[in-house]
CSV table of C-alpha atoms in Angstrom, one decimal:
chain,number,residue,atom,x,y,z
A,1229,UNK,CA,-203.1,-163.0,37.9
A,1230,UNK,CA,-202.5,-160.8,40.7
A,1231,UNK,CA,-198.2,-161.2,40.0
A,1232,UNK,CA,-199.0,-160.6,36.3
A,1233,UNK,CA,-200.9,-157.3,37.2
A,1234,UNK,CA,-198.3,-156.3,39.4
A,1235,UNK,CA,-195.4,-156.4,36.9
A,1236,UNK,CA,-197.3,-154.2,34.5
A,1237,UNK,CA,-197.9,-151.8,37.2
A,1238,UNK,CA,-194.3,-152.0,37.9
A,1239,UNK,CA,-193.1,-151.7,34.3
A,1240,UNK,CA,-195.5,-148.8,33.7
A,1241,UNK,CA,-194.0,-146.8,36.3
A,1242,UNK,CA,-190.7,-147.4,35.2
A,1243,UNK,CA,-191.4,-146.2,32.1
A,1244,UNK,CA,-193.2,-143.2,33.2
A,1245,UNK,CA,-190.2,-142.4,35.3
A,1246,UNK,CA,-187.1,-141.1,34.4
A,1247,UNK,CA,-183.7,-142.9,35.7
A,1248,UNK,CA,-182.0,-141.5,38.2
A,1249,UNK,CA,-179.0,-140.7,35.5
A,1250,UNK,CA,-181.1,-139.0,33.5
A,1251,UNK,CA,-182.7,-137.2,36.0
A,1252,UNK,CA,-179.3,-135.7,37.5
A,1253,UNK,CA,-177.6,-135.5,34.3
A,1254,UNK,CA,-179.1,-131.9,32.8
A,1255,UNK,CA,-178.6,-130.0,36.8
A,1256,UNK,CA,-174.7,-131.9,36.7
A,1257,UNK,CA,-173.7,-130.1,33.7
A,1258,UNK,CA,-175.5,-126.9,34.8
A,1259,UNK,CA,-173.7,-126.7,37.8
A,1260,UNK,CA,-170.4,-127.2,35.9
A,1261,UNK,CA,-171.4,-124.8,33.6
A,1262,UNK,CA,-172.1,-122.7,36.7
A,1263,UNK,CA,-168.9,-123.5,38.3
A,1264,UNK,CA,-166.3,-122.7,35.3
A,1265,UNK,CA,-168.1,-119.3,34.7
A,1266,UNK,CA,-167.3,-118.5,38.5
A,1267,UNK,CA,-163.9,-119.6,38.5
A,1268,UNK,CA,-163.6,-117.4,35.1
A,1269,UNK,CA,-165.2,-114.9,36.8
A,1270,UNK,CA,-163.0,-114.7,39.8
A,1271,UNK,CA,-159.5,-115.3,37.8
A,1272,UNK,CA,-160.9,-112.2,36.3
A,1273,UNK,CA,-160.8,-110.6,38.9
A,1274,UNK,CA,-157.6,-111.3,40.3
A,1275,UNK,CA,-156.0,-111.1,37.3
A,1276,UNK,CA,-157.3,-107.2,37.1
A,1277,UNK,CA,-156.5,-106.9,41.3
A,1278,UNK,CA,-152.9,-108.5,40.3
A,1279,UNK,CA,-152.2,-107.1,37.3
A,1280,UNK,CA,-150.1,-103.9,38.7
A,1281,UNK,CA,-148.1,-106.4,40.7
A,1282,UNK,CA,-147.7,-108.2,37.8
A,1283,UNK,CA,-146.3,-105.4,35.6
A,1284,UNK,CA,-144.6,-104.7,38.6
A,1285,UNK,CA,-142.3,-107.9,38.5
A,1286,UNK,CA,-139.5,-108.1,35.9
A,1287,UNK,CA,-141.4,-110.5,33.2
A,1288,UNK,CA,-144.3,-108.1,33.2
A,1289,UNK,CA,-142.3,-105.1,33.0
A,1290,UNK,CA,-140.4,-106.7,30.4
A,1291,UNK,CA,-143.9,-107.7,28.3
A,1292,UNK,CA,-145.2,-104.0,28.7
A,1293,UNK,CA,-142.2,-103.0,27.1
A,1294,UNK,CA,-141.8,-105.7,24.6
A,1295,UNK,CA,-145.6,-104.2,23.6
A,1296,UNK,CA,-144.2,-100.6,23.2
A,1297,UNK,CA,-140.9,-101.0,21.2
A,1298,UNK,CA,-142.6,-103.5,19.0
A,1299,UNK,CA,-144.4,-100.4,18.1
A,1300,UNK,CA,-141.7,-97.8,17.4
A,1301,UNK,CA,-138.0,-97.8,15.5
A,1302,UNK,CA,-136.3,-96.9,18.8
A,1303,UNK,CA,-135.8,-98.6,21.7
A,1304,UNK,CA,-137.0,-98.3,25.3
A,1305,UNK,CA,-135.9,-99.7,29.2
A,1306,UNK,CA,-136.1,-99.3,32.7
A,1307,UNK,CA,-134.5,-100.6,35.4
A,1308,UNK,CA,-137.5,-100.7,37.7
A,1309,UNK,CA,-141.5,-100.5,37.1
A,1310,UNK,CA,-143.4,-100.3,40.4
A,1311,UNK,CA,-147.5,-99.9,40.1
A,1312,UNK,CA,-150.2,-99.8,42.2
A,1313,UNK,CA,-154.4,-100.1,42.8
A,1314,UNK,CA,-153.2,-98.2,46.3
A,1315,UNK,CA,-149.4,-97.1,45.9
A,1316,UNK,CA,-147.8,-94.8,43.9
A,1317,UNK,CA,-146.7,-95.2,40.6
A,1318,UNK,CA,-142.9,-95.2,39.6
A,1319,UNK,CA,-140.2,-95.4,36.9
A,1320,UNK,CA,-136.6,-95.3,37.4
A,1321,UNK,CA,-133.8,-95.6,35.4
A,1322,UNK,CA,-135.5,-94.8,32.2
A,1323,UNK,CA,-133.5,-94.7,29.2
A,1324,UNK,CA,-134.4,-94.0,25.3
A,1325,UNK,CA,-131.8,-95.4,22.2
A,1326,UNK,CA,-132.0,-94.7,19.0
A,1327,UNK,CA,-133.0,-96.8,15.8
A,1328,UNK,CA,-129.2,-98.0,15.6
A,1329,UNK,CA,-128.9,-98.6,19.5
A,1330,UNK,CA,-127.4,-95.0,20.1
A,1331,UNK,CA,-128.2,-93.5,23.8
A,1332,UNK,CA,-130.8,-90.5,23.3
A,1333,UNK,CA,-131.8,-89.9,26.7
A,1334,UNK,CA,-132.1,-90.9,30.2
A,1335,UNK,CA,-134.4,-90.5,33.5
A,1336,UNK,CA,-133.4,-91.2,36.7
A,1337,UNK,CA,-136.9,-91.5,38.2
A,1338,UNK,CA,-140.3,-90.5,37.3
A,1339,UNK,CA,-142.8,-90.5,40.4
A,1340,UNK,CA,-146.6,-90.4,40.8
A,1341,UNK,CA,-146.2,-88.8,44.1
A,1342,UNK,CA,-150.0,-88.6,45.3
A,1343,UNK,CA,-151.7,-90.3,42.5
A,1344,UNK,CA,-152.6,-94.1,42.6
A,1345,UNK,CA,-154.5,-96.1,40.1
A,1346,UNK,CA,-157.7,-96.1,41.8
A,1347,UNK,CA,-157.9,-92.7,42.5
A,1348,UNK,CA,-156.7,-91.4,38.8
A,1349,UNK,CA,-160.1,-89.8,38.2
A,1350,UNK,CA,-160.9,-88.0,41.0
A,1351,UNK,CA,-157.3,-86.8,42.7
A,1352,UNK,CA,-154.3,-84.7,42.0
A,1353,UNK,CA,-152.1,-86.3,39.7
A,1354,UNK,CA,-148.2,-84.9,40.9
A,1355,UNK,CA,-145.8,-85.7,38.8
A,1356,UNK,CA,-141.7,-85.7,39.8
A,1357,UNK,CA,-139.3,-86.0,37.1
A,1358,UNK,CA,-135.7,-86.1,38.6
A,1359,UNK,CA,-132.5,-85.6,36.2
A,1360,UNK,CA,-133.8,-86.1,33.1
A,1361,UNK,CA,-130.8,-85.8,30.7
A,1362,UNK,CA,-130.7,-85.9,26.7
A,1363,UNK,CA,-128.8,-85.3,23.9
A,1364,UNK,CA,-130.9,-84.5,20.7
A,1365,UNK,CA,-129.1,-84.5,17.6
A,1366,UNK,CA,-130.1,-82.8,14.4
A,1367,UNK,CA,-129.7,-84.7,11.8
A,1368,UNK,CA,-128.9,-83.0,7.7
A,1369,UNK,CA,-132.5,-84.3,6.5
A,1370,UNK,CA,-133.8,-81.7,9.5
A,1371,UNK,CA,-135.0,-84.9,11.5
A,1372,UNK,CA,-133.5,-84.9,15.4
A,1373,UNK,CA,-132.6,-88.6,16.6
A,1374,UNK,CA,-135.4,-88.7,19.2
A,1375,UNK,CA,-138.3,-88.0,16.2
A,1376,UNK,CA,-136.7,-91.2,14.6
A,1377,UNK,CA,-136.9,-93.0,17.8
A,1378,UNK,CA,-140.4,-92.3,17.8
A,1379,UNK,CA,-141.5,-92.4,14.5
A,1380,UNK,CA,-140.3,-93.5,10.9
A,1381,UNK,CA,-139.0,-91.3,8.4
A,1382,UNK,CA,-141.6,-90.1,6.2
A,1383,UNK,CA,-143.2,-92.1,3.0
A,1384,UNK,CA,-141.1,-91.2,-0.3
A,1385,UNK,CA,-143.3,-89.5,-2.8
A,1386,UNK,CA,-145.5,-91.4,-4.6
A,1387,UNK,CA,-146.3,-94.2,-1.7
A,1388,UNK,CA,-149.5,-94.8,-0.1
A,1389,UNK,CA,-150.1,-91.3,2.8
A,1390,UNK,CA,-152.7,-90.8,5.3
A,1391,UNK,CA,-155.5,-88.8,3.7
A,1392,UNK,CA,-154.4,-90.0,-0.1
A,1393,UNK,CA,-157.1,-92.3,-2.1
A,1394,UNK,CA,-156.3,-96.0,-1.0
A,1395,UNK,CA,-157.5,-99.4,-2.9
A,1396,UNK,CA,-160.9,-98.7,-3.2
A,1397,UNK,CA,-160.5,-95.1,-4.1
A,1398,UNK,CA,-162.3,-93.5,-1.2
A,1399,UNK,CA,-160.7,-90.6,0.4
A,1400,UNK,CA,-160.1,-90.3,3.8
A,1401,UNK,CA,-161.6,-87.2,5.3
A,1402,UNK,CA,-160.2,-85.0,8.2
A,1403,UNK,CA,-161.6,-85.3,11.9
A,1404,UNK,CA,-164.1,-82.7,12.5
A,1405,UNK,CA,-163.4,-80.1,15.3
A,1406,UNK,CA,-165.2,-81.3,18.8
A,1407,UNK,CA,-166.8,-79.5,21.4
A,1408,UNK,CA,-164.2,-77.2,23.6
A,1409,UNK,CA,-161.9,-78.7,25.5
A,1410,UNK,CA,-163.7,-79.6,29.1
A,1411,UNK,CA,-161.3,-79.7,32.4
A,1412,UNK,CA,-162.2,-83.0,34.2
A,1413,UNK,CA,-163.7,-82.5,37.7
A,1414,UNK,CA,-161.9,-82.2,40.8
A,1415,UNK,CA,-159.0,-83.3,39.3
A,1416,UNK,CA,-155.2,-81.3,39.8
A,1417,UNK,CA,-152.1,-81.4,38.3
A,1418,UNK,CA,-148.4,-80.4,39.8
A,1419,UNK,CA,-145.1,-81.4,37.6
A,1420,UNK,CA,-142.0,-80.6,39.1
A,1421,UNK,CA,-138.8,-81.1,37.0
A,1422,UNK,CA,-135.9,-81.1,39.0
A,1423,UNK,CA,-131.6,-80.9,37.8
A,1424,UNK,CA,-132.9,-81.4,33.9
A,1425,UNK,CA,-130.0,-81.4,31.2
A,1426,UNK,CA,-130.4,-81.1,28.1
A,1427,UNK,CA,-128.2,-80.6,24.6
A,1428,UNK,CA,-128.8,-80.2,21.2
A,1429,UNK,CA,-126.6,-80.4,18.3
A,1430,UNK,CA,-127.4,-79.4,14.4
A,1431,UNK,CA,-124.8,-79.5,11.6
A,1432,UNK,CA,-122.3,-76.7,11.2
A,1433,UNK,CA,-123.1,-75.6,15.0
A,1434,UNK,CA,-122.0,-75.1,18.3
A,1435,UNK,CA,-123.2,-77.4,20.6
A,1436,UNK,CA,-126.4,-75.8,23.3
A,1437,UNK,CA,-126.4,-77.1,26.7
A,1438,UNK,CA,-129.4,-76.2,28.8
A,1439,UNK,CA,-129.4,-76.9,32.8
A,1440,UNK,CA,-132.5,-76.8,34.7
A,1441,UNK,CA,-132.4,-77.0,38.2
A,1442,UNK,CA,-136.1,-76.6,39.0
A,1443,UNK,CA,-139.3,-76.2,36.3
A,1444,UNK,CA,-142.6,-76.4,38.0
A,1445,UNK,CA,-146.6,-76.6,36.3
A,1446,UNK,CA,-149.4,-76.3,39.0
A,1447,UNK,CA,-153.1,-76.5,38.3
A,1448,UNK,CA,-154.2,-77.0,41.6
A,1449,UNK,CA,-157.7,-75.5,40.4
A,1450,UNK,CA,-157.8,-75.2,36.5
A,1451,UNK,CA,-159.2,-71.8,36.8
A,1452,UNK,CA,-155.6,-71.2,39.2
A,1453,UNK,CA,-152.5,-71.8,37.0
A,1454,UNK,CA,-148.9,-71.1,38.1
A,1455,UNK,CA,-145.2,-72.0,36.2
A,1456,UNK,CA,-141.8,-71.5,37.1
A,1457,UNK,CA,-138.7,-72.7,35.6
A,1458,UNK,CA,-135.3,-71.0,35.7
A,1459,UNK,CA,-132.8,-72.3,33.4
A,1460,UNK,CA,-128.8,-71.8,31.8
A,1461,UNK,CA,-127.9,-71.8,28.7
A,1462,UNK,CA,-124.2,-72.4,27.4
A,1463,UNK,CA,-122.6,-72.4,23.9
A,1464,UNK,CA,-119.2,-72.2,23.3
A,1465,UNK,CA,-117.8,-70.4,26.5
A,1466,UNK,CA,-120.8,-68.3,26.2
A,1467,UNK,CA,-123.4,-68.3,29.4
A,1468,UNK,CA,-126.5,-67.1,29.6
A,1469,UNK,CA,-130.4,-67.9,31.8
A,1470,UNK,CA,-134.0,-67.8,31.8
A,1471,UNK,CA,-136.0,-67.2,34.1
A,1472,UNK,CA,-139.9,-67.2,33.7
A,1473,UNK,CA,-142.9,-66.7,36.3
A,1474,UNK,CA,-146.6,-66.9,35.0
A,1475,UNK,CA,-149.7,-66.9,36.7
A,1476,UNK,CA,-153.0,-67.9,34.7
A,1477,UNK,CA,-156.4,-67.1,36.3
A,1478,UNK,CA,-159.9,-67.9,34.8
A,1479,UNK,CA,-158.0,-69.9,31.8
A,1480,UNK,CA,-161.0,-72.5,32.7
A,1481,UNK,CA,-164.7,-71.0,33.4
A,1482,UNK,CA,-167.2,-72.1,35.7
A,1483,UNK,CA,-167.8,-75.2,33.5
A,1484,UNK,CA,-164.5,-76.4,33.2
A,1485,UNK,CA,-164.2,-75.4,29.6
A,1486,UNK,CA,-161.1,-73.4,28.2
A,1487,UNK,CA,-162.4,-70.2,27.7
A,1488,UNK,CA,-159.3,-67.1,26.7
A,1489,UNK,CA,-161.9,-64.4,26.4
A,1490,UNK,CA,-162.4,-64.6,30.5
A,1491,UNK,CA,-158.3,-65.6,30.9
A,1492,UNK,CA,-155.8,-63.0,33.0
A,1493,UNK,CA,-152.1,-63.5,32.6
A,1494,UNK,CA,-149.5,-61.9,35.2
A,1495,UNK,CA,-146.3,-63.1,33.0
A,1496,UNK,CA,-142.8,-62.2,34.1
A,1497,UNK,CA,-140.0,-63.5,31.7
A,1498,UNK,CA,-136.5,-62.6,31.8
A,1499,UNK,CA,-133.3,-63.6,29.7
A,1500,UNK,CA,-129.7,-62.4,29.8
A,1501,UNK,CA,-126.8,-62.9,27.5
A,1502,UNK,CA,-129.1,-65.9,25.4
A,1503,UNK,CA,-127.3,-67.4,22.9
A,1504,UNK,CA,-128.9,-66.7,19.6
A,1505,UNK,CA,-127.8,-69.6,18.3
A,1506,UNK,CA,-130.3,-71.6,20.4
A,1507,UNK,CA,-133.2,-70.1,19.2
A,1508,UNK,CA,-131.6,-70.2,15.3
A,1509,UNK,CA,-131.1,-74.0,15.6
A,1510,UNK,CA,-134.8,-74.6,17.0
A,1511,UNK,CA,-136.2,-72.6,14.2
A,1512,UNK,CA,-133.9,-74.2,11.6
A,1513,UNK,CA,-132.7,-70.8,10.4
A,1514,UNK,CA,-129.5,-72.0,9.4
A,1515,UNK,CA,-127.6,-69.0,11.0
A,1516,UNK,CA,-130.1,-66.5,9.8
A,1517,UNK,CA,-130.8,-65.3,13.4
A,1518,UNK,CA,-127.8,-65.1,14.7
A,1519,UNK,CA,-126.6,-63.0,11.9
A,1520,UNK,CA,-129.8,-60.5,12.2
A,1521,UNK,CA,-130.1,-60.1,15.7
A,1522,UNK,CA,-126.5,-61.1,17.3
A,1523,UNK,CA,-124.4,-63.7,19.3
A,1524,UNK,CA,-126.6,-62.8,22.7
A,1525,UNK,CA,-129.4,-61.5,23.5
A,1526,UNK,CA,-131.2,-59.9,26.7
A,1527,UNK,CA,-134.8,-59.1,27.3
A,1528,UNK,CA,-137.6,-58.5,29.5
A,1529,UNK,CA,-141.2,-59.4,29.0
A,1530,UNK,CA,-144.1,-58.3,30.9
A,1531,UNK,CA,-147.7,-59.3,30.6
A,1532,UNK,CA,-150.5,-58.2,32.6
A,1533,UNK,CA,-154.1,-58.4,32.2
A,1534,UNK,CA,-157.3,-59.7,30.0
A,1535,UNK,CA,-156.9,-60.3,26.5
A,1536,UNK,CA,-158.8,-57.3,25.8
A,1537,UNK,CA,-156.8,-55.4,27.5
A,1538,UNK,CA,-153.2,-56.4,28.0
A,1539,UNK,CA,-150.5,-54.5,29.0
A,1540,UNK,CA,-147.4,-55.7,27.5
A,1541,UNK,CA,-144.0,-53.7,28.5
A,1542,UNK,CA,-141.0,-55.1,26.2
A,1543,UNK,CA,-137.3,-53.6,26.6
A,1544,UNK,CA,-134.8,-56.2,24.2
A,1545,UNK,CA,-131.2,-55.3,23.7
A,1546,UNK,CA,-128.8,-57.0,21.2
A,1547,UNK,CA,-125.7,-56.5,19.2
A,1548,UNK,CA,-127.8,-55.5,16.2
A,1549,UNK,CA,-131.4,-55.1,17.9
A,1550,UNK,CA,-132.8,-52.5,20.8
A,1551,UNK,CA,-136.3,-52.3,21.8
A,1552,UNK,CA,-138.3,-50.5,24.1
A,1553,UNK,CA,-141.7,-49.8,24.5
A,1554,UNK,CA,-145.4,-51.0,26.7
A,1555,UNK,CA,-148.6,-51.2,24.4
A,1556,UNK,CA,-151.9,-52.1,25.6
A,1557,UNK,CA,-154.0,-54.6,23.3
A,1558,UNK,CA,-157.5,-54.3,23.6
A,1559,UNK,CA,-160.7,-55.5,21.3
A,1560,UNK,CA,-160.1,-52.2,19.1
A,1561,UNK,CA,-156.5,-52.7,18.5
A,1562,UNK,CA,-153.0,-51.9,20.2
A,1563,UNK,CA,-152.7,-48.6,21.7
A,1564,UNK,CA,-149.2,-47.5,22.5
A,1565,UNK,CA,-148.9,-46.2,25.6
A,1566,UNK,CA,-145.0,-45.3,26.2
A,1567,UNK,CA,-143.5,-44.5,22.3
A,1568,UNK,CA,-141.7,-48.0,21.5
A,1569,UNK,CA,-138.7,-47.9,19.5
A,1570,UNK,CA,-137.0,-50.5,18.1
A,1571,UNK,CA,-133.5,-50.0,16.1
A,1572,UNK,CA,-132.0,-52.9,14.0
A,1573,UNK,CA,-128.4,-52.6,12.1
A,1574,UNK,CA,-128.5,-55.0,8.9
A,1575,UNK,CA,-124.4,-56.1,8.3
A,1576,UNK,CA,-123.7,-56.6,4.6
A,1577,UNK,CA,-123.2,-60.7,5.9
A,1578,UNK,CA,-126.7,-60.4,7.5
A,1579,UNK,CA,-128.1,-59.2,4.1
A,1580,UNK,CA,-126.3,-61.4,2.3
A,1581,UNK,CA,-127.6,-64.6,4.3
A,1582,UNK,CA,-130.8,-62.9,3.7
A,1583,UNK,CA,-131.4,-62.6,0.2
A,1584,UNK,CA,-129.5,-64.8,-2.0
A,1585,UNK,CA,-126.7,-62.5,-3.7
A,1586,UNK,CA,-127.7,-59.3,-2.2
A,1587,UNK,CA,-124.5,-57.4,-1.8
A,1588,UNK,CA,-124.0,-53.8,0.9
A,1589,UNK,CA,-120.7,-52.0,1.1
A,1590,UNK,CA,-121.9,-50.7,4.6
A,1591,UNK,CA,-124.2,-51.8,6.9
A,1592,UNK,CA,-128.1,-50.4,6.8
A,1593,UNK,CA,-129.7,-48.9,9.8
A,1594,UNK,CA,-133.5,-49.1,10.2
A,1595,UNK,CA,-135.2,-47.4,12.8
A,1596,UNK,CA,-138.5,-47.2,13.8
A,1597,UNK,CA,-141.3,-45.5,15.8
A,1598,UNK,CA,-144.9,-47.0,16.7
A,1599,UNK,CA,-147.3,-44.6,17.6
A,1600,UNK,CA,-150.5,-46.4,17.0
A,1601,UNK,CA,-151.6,-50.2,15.4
């Protein structure tokens, strides 16, 4: 009796109790579940710690650029890709080809001097780029070789465009303007461009070289804005510079927002014996400028002061064109304050370049006096 009461106790506690399988089994799998997240977690964060290094080695340079040139016609390589949480970033040997493997352009080494990864945000970003050098080519559709590098020739007529009515018929409407454009806070910028080289070829035209030895941008304080950049310019055994010096202040107010009402300009900009034809073949003119004005042109520039009330003294000498004269520009208008006169000689060829057909037996001079805008 007693052995027979004792087993039912015995097989009434074993039911009541749960194995000891079943009681580990649900705290096992939690604590794997537990485990994987934190390994997850912390490949994570390796993988972010390591991932400059990793860009950094030749396979992940190679991906990152694999990513960008899947994206555009051209093509895009660098001999070395160094980043950083805590280093500076760099680039060198950069070099750009075109859609059909043609060299476009070249960097020898582009340098975040003082800027790091972690410290993007909040510190000066200094940018060096040393001896770029390119050779832009203007192709007869008006397209240069680098905008096809970059981006495909436009849609033909009649194709699917970015604004036009797609499948469903909906419309696509333009973005709407945002708030003013807010400088970040305590955050710099310094670019310094140093032995640049640059040329640029159109149809039916001389070829323009342009040699910059130094160009430098500083907004050490976006309310404090300073640029430099002296240049040459050579086209056909013809030399001419530029040379510019501008100072910004107040371009940013006290809230970091761009603000030109409160801006003041101190601008200094000199040229001598500039080839025409470099400004004609930027502006597409087909010639047009170079006929109106003349081979070369020199000219002075002087800015100083608030928008509503700039003082701007001009003197521009050409074979065709002369001016002369300072005007101030204020809210009401532009008050001349030295009598500017400008004097331009139209050639029959000018005039025939001109207007389609027009024909002069001697050339028309036009001269003029501004005593009040």
């Amino acid at each position: 009796m007693s052995e027979e009461k004792n087993t039912q106790i015995n097989e009434h506690d074993a039911a009541s109790t749960p194995t000891t399988t079943e009681g580990k089994r649900r705290p096992h799998w939690l604590r794997r579940i537990l485990i994987t997240l934190g390994v997850l977690v912390l490949l994570l964060i390796v993988l972010v710690a390591l991932a400059p290094t990793l860009v950094s080695t030749g396979p992940g340079t190679r991906f990152v650029l694999g990513f960008v040139n899947s994206d555009i016609p051209g093509h895009i390589s660098v001999n070395k890709l160094s980043v950083g949480w805590f280093s500076p970033a760099e680039v060198e040997g950069l070099q750009i080809d075109g859609p059909d493997g043609a060299a476009i352009g070249s960097v020898k080494r582009i340098a975040l001097a003082r800027t790091t990864l972690a410290s993007f945000n909040t510190s000066q970003l200094d940018v060096e780029v040393i001896e770029p050098n390119f050779k832009i080519v203007r192709g007869a559709d008006g397209r240069t070789n680098l905008e096809n590098a970059f981006s495909p020739p436009a849609p033909a007529p009649g194709s699917a465009a970015k604004g036009t009515p797609g499948p469903s018929g909906s419309q696509q409407q333009p973005a709407q303007a945002g708030q003013p454009f807010q400088w970040p806070e305590n955050f710099g910028v310094r670019a310094v461009v140093t032995d640049a080289r640059f040329s640029f070829a159109a149809p039916d035209a001389q070829t323009i070289e342009v040699q910059a030895p130094k160009v430098e941008l500083t907004l050490q304080d976006p309310r404090d804005i300073n640029a430099v950049a002296d240049a040459v310019v050579r086209q056909a055994g013809q030399e001419g510079s530029i040379n510019v010096d501008a100072k910004v202040k107040n371009l940013f107010g006290a809230d970091r927002r761009l603000s030109l009402n409160t801006a003041e300009f101190d601008v200094h900009a000199k040229v001598d014996r500039l080839p025409m034809e470099l400004i004609d073949q930027l502006a597409n003119t087909r010639g047009k400028v170079v006929a109106l004005i003349g081979p070369t042109l020199a000219a002075q520039v002087q800015a100083i002061g608030k928008l509503d009330n700039l003082s701007v003294q001009t003197q521009a000498d050409a074979e065709h064109f002369n001016l002369d004269g300072r005007v101030v520009m204020t809210d009401a208008g532009i008050e001349v304050k030295e009598t500017p006169g400008a004097n331009l000689t139209i050639t029959p060829d000018a005039l025939a370049m001109l207007i389609d057909g027009a024909r002069i037996a001697q050339p028309i001079q036009v001269q003029a006096r501004v005593t009040r805008l």
